[in-house]
mmCIF file of C-alpha atoms in Angstrom:
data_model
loop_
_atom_site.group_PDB
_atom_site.id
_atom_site.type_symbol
_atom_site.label_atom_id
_atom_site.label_comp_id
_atom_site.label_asym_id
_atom_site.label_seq_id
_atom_site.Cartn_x
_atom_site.Cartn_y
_atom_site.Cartn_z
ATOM 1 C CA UNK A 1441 58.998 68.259 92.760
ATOM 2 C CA UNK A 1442 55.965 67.550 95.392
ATOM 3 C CA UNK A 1443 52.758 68.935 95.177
ATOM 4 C CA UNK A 1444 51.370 71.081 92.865
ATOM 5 C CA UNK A 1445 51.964 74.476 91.940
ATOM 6 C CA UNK A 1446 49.063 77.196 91.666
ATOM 7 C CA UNK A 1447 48.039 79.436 88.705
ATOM 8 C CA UNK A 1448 48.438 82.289 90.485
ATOM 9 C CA UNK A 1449 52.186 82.387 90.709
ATOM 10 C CA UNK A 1450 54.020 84.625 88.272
ATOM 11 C CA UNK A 1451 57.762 84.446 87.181
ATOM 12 C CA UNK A 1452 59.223 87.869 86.257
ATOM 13 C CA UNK A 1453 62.957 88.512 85.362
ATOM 14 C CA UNK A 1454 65.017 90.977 84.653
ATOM 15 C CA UNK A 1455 67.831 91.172 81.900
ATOM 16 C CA UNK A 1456 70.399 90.228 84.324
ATOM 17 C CA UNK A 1457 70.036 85.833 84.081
ATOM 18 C CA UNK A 1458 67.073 85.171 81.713
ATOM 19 C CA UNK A 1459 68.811 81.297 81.700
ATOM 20 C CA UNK A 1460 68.366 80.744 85.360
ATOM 21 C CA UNK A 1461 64.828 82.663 85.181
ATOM 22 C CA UNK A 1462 64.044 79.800 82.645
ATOM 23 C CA UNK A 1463 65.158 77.076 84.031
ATOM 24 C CA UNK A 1464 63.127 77.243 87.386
ATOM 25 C CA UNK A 1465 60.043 78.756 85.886
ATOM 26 C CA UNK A 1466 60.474 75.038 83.474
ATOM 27 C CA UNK A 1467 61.032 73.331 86.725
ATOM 28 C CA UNK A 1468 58.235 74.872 88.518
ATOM 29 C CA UNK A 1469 55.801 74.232 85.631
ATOM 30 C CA UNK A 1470 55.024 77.648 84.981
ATOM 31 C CA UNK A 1471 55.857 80.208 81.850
ATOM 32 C CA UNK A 1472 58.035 83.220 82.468
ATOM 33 C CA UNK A 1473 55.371 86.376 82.692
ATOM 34 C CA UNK A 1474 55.287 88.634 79.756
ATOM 35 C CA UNK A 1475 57.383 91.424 81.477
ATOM 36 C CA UNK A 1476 59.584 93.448 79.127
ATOM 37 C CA UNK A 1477 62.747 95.383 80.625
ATOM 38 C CA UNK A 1478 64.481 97.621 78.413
ATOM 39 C CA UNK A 1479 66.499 101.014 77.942
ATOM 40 C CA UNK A 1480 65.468 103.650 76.533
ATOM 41 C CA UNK A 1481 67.559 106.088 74.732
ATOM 42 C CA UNK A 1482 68.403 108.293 77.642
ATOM 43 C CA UNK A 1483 69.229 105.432 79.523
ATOM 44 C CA UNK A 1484 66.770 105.143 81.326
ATOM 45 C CA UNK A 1485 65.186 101.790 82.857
ATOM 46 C CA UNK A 1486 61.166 100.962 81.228
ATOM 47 C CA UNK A 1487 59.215 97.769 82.905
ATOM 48 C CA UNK A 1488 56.338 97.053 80.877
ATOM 49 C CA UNK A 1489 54.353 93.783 82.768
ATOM 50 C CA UNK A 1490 52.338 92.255 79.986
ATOM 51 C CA UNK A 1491 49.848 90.092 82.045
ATOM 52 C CA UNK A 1492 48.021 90.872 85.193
ATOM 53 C CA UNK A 1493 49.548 90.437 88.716
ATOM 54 C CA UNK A 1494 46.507 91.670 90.429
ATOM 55 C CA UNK A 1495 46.323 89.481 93.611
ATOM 56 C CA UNK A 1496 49.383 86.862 92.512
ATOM 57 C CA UNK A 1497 52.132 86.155 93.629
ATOM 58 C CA UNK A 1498 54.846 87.359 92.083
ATOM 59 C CA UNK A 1499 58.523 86.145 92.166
ATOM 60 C CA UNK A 1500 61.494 88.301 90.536
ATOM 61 C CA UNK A 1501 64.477 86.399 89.504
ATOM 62 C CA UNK A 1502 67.479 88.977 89.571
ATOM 63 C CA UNK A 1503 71.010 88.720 90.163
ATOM 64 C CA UNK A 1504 74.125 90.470 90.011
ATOM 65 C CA UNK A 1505 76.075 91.090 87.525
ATOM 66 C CA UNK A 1506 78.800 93.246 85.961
ATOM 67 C CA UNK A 1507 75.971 95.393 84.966
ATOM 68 C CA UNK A 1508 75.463 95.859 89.230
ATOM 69 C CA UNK A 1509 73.495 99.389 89.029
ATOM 70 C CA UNK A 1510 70.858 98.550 85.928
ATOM 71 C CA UNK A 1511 70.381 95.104 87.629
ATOM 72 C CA UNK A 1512 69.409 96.519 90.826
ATOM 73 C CA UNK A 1513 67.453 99.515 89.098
ATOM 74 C CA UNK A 1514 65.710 97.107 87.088
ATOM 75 C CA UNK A 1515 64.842 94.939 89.982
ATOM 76 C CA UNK A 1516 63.536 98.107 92.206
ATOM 77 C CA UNK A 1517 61.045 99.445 88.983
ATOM 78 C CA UNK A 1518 59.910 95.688 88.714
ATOM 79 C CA UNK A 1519 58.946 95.287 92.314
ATOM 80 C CA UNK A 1520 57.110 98.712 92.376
ATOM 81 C CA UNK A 1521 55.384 98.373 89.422
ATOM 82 C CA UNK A 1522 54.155 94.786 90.576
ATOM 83 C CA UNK A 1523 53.430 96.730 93.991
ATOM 84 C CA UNK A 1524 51.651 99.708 91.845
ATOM 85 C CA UNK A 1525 49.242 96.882 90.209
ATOM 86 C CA UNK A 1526 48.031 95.297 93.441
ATOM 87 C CA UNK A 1527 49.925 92.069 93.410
ATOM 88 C CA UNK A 1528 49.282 90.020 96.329
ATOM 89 C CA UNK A 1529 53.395 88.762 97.392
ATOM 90 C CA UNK A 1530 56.368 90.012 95.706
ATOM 91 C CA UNK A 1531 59.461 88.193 96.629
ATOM 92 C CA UNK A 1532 63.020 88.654 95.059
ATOM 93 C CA UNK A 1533 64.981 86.046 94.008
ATOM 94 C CA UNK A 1534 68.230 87.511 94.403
ATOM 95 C CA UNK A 1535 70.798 84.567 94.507
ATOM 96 C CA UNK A 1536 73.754 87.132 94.169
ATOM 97 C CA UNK A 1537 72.818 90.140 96.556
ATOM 98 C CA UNK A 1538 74.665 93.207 94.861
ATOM 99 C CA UNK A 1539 76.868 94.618 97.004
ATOM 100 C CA UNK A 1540 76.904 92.269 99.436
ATOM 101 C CA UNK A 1541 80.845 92.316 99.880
ATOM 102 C CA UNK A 1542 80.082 96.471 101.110
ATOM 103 C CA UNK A 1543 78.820 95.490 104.993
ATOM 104 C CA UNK A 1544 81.141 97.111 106.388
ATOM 105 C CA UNK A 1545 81.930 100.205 107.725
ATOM 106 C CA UNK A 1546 84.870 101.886 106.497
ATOM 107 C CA UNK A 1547 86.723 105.603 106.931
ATOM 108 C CA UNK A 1548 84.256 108.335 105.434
ATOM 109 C CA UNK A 1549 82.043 105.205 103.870
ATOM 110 C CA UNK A 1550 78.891 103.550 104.810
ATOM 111 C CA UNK A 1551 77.606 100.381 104.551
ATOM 112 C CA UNK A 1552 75.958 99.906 101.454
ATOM 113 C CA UNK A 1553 74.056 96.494 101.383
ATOM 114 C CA UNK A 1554 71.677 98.718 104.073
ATOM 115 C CA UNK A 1555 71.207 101.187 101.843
ATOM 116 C CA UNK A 1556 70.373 98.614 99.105
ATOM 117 C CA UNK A 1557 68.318 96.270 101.519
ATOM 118 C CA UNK A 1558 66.264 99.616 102.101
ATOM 119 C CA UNK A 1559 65.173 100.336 98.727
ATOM 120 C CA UNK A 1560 64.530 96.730 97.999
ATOM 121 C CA UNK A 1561 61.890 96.522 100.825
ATOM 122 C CA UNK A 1562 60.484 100.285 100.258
ATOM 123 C CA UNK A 1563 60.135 99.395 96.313
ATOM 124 C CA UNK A 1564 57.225 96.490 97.412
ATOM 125 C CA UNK A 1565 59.738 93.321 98.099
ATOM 126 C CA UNK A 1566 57.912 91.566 100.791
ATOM 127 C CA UNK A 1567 60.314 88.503 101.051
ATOM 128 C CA UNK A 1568 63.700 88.175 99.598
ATOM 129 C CA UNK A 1569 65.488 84.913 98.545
ATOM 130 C CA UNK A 1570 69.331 85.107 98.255
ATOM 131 C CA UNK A 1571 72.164 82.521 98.507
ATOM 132 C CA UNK A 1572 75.164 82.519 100.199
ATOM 133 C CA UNK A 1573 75.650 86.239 101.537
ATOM 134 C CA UNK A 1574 79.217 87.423 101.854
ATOM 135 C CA UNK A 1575 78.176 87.688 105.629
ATOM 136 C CA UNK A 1576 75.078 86.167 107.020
ATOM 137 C CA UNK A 1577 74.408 88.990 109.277
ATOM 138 C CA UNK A 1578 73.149 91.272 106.037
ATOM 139 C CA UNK A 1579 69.924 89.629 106.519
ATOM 140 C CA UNK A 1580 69.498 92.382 109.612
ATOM 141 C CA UNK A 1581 69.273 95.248 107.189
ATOM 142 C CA UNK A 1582 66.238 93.454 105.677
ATOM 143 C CA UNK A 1583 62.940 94.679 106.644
ATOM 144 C CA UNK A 1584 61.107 91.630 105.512
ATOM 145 C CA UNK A 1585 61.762 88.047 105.761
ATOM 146 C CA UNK A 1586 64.961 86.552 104.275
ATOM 147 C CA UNK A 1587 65.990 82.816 103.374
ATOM 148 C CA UNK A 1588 69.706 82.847 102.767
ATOM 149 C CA UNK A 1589 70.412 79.243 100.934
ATOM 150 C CA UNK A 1590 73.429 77.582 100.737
ATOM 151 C CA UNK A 1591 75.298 76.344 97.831
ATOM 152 C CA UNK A 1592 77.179 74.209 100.010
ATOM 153 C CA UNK A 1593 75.650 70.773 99.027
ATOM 154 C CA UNK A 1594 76.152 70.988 95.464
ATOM 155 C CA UNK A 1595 79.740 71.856 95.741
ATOM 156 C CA UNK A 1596 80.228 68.981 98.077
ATOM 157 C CA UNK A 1597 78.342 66.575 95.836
ATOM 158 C CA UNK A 1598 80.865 67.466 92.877
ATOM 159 C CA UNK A 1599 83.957 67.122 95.107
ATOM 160 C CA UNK A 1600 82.427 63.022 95.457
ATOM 161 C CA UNK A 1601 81.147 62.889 92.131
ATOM 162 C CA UNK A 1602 83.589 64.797 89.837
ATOM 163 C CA UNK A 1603 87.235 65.011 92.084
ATOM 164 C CA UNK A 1604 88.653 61.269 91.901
ATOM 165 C CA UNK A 1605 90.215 60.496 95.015
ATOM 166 C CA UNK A 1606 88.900 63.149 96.937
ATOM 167 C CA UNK A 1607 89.867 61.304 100.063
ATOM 168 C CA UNK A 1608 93.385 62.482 99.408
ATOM 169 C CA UNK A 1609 92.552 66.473 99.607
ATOM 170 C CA UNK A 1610 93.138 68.853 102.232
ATOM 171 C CA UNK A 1611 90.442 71.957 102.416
ATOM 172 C CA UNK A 1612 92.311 74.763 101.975
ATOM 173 C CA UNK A 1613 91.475 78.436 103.769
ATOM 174 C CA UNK A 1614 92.929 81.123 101.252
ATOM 175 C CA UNK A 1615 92.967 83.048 104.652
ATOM 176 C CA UNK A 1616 92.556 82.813 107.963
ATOM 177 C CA UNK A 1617 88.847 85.103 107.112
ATOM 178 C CA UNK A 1618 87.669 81.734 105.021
ATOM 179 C CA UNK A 1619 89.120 78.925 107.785
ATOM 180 C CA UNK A 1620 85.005 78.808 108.920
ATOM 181 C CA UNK A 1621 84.218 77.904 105.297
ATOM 182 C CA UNK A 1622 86.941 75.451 105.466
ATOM 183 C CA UNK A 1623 86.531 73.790 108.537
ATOM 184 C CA UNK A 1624 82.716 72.929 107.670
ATOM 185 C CA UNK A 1625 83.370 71.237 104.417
ATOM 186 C CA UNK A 1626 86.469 69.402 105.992
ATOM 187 C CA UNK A 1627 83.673 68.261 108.413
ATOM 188 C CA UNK A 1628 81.482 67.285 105.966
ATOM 189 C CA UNK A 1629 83.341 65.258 103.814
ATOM 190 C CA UNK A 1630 85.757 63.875 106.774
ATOM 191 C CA UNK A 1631 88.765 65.931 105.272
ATOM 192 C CA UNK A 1632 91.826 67.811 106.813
ATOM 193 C CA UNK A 1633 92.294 71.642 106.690
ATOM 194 C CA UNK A 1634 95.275 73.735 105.927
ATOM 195 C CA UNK A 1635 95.500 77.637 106.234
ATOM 196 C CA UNK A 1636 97.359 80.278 104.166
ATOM 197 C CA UNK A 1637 98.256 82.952 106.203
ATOM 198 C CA UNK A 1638 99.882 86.360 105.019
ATOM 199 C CA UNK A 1639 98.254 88.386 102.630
ATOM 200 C CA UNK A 1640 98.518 87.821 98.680
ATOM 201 C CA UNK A 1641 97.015 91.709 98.597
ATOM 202 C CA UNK A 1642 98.728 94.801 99.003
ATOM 203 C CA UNK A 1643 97.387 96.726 101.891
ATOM 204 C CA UNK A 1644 95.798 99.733 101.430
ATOM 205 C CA UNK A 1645 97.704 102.712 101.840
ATOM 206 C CA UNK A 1646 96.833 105.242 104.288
ATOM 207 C CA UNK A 1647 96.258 108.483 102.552
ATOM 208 C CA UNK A 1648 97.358 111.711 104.365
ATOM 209 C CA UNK A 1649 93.454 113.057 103.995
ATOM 210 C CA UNK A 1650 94.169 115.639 107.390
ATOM 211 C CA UNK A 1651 93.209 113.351 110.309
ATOM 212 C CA UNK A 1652 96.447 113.610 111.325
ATOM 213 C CA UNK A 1653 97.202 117.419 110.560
ATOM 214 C CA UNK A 1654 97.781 119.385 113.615
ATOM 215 C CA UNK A 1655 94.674 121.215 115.878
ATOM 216 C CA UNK A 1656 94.355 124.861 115.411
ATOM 217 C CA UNK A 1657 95.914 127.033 116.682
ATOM 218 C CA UNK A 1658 94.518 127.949 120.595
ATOM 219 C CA UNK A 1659 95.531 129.899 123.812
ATOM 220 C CA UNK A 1660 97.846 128.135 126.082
ATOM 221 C CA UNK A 1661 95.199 127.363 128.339
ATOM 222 C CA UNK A 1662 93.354 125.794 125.958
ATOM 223 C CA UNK A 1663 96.079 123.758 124.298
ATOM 224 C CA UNK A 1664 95.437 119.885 124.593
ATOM 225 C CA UNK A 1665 98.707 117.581 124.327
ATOM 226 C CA UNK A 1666 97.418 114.997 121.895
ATOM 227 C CA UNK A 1667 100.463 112.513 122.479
ATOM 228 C CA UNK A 1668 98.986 111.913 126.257
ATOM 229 C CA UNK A 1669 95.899 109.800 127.471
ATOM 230 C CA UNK A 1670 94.892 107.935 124.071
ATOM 231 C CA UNK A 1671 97.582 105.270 123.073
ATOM 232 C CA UNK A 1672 98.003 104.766 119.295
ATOM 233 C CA UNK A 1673 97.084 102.060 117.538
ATOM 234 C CA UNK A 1674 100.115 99.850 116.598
ATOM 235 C CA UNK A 1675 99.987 99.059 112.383
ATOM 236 C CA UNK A 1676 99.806 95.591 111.539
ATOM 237 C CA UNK A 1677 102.272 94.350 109.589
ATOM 238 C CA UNK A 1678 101.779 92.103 106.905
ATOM 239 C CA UNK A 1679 103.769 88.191 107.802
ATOM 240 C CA UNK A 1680 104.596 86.251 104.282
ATOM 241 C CA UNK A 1681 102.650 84.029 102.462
ATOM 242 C CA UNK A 1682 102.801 80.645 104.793
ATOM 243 C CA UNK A 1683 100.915 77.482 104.883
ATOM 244 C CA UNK A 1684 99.496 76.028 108.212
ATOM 245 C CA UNK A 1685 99.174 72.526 107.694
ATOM 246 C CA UNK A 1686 100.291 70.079 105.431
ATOM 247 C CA UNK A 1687 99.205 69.216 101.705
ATOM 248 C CA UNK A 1688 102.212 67.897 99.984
ATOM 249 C CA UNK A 1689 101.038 65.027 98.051
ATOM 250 C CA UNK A 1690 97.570 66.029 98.687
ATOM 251 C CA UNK A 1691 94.901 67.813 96.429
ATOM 252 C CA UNK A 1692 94.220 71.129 97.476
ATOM 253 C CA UNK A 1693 90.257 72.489 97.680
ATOM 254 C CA UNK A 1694 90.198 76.085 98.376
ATOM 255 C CA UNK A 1695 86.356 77.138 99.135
ATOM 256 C CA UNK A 1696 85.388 80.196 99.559
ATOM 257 C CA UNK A 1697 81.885 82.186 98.977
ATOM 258 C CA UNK A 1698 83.107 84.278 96.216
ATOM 259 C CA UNK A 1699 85.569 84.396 93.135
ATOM 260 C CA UNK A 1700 86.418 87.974 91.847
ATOM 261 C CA UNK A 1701 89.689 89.418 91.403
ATOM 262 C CA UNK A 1702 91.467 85.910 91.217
ATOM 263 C CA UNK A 1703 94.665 87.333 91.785
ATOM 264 C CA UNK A 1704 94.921 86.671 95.601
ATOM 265 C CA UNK A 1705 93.424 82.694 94.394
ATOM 266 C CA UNK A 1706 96.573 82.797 92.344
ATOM 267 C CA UNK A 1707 99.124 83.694 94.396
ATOM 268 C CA UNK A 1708 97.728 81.195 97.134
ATOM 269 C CA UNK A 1709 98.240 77.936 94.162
ATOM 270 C CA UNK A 1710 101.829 79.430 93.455
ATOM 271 C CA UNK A 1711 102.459 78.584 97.491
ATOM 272 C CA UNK A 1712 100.258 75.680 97.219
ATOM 273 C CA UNK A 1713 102.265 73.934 94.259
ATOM 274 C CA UNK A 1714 105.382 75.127 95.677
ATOM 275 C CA UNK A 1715 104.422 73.180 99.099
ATOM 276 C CA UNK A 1716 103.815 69.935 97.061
ATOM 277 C CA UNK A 1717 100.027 69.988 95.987
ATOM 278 C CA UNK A 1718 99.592 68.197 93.103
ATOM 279 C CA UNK A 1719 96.135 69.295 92.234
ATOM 280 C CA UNK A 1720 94.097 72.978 93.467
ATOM 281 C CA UNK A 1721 90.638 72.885 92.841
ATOM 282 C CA UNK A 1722 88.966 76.382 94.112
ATOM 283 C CA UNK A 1723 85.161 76.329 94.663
ATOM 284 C CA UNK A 1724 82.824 78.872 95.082
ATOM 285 C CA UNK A 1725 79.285 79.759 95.271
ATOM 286 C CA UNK A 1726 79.353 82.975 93.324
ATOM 287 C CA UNK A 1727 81.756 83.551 89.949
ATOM 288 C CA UNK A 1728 81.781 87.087 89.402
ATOM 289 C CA UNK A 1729 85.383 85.983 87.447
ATOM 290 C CA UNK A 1730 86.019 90.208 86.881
ATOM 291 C CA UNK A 1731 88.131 91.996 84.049
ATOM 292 C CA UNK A 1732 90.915 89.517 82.965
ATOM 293 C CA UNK A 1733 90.034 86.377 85.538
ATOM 294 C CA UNK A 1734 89.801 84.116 82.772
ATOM 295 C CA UNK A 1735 93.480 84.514 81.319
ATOM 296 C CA UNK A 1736 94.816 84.796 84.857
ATOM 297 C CA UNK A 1737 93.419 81.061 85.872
ATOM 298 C CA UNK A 1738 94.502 79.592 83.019
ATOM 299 C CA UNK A 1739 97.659 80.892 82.997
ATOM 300 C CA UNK A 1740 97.989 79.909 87.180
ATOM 301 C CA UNK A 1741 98.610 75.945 88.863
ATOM 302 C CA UNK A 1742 94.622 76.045 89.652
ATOM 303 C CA UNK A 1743 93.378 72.947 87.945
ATOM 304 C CA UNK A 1744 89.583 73.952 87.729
ATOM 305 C CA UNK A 1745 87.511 76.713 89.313
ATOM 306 C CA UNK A 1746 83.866 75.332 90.172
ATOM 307 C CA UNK A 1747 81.016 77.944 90.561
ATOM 308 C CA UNK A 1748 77.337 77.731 90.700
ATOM 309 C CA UNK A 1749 75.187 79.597 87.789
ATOM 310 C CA UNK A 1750 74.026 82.212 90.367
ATOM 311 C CA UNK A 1751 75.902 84.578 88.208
ATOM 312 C CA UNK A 1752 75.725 84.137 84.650
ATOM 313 C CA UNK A 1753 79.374 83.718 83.659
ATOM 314 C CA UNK A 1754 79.131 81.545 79.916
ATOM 315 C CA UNK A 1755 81.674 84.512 78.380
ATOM 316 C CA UNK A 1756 84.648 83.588 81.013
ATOM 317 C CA UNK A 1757 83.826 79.903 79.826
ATOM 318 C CA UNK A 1758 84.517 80.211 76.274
ATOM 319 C CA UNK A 1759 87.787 82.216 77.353
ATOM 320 C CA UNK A 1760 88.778 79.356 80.118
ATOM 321 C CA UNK A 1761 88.410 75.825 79.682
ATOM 322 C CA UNK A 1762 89.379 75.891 83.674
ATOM 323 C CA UNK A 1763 85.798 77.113 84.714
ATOM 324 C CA UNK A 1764 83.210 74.354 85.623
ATOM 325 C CA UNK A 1765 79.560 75.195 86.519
ATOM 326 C CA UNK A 1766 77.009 73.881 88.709
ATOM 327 C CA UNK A 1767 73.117 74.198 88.447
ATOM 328 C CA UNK A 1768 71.441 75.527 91.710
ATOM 329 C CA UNK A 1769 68.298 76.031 90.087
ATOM 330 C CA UNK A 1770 66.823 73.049 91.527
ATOM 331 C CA UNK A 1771 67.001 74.906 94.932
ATOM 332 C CA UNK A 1772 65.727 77.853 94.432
ATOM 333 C CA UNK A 1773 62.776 76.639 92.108
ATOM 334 C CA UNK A 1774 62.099 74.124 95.593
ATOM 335 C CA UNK A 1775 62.494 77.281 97.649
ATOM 336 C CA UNK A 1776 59.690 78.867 95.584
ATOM 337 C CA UNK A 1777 57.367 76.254 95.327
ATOM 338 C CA UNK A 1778 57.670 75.883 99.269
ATOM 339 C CA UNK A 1779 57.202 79.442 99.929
ATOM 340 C CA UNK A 1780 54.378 79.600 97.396
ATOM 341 C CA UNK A 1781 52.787 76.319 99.018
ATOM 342 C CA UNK A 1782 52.984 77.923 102.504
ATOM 343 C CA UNK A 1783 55.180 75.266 103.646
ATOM 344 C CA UNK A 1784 58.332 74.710 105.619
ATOM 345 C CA UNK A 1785 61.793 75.750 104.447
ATOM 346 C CA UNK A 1786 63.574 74.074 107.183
ATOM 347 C CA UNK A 1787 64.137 71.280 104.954
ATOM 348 C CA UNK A 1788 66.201 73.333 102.874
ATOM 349 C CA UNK A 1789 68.663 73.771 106.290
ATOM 350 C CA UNK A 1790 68.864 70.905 107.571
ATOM 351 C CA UNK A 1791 72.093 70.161 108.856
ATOM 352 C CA UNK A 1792 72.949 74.181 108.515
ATOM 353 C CA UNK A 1793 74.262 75.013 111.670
ATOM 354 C CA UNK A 1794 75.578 78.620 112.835
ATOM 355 C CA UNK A 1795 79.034 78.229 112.226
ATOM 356 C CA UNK A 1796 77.688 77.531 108.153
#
């Protein structure tokens, strides 16, 4: 680490990664602040901050988890309590944004990750460090400043260091969604690509929810003929699981930001290992690795899953030998001290181009 690091930086955390909170308040020389988050018996969320912020700067370190709502809860009492005592910066180090995978709009929905982006910045977050979003673009619901980091170097560092004979793997794109992704680590590491296209999900059904029910009743003058003027909108049919490109004889890397429901990451090795892939490696920035992730892997073709410690995930270990971590603490401790040190971040990008 260069340069030094001032006394009046604080390191708060929530309940949600205390080992990540640790190991970049060790790396930044500094001691985790005396902040105690805890439920009381209604349930409901107490921050008591032990030392004072007045004037500091104060960093959160919160991610999410399977616990989503307390984590964010937590996070929002923490920066408006700091924001309550006169604290000089808060920023939140949020390396897995909750609900990040909701920026969307859907039927009758909303899009969440504004909603959540709102209260973060109206609780007293005045910067916001994340990694990876599921789409970059979320950092336009902020209201403050955001640095999105990338995971992208550490995964690409193990594929050297810890796949041998990496030269002989294809990238794979679990869909055509993830072929970005894909193409900029084939790019990287001078590799091929291969697509899967056709869906491993079921689509969702459309529910009869009266969009389509008939108008009301009206005087023939009035009556509209709703099969002229507005063409309808053909449904897309789902094409079978296929494989652009070729990766027989070839280890398979399928990278994508994100590994939940593994099923889909499942289905894709079956077609892999079926197409002559001796090896599937899946990589991923975030392992959320849901409700029974751990049997499903080891039960699949995948080889290894490889995930950063962005989400704390040392219970699917135990249950899959499969699941391989990698620290990014490193980069977000050098994130802080940069921020803290008022200097530049585009270090941290270099080589990040739009497309990443």
């Amino acid at each position: 680490m260069d340069g030094p690091v001032t006394s009046d930086i604080v390191i708060l955390n929530g309940n949600s990664h205390p080992e990540l909170a640790n190991l970049v308040a060790n790396r930044l020389g500094v001691k985790s602040g005396g902040c105690s988050v805890y439920h009381k018996v209604n349930r409901e969320t107490m921050v008591e901050i032990g030392d004072s912020v007045r004037g500091k700067d104060i960093y959160i370190i919160q991610t999410g988890t399977k616990d989503v709502n307390n984590n964010i809860m937590e996070l929002l009492i923490m920066a408006y309590a700091c924001k309550t005592s006169s604290a000089k910066n808060i920023v939140g180090v949020i390396p897995y944004l909750p609900y990040s995978k909701q920026c969307k709009m859907r039927k009758r929905g909303c899009i969440v990750s504004k909603l959540v982006a709102k209260m973060l910045c109206n609780s007293g977050l005045t910067h916001v460090i994340t990694m990876d979003l599921h789409q970059k673009e979320i950092q336009g619901f902020f209201d403050c400043p955001v640095d999105n980091l990338r995971a992208s170097p550490f995964l690409l560092q193990y594929i050297q260091d810890s796949i041998p004979d990496y030269r002989n793997a294809v990238i794979v794109a679990r869909n055509p969604g993830s072929a970005k992704k894909a193409t900029s680590y084939a790019e990287r590491l001078r590799l091929g690509i291969a697509v899967i296209h056709g869906e491993q999900k079921e689509a969702e059904s459309d529910m009869v929810d009266g969009r389509y029910s008939p108008p009301p009743p009206a005087t023939p003058s009035r009556t509209m003929d709703v099969s002229v003027g507005v063409p309808q909108h053909p449904a897309k049919e789902k094409p079978p699981i296929n494989v652009v490109g070729d990766v027989g004889g070839r280890i398979a890397i399928m990278v994508d930001d994100m590994v939940d429901d593994v099923q889909s990451f499942v289905a894709a090795a079956e077609i892999l290992k079926e197409r002559g892939a001796y090896k599937i490696y899946v990589l991923a920035t975030h392992g959320l690795l849901s409700s029974d992730a751990p049997r499903l892997i080891d039960d699949s073709p995948i080889d290894e899953v490889v995930v950063t410690n962005t989400i704390p995930h040392d219970v699917q270990k135990l249950q899959c030998h499969k699941i391989k971590t990698v620290d990014i603490s490193v980069l977000l401790s050098e994130a802080i001290r940069r921020i803290h040190n008022k200097e530049s971040m585009s270090y941290l990008f270099k080589n990040v181009t739009l497309e990443d």
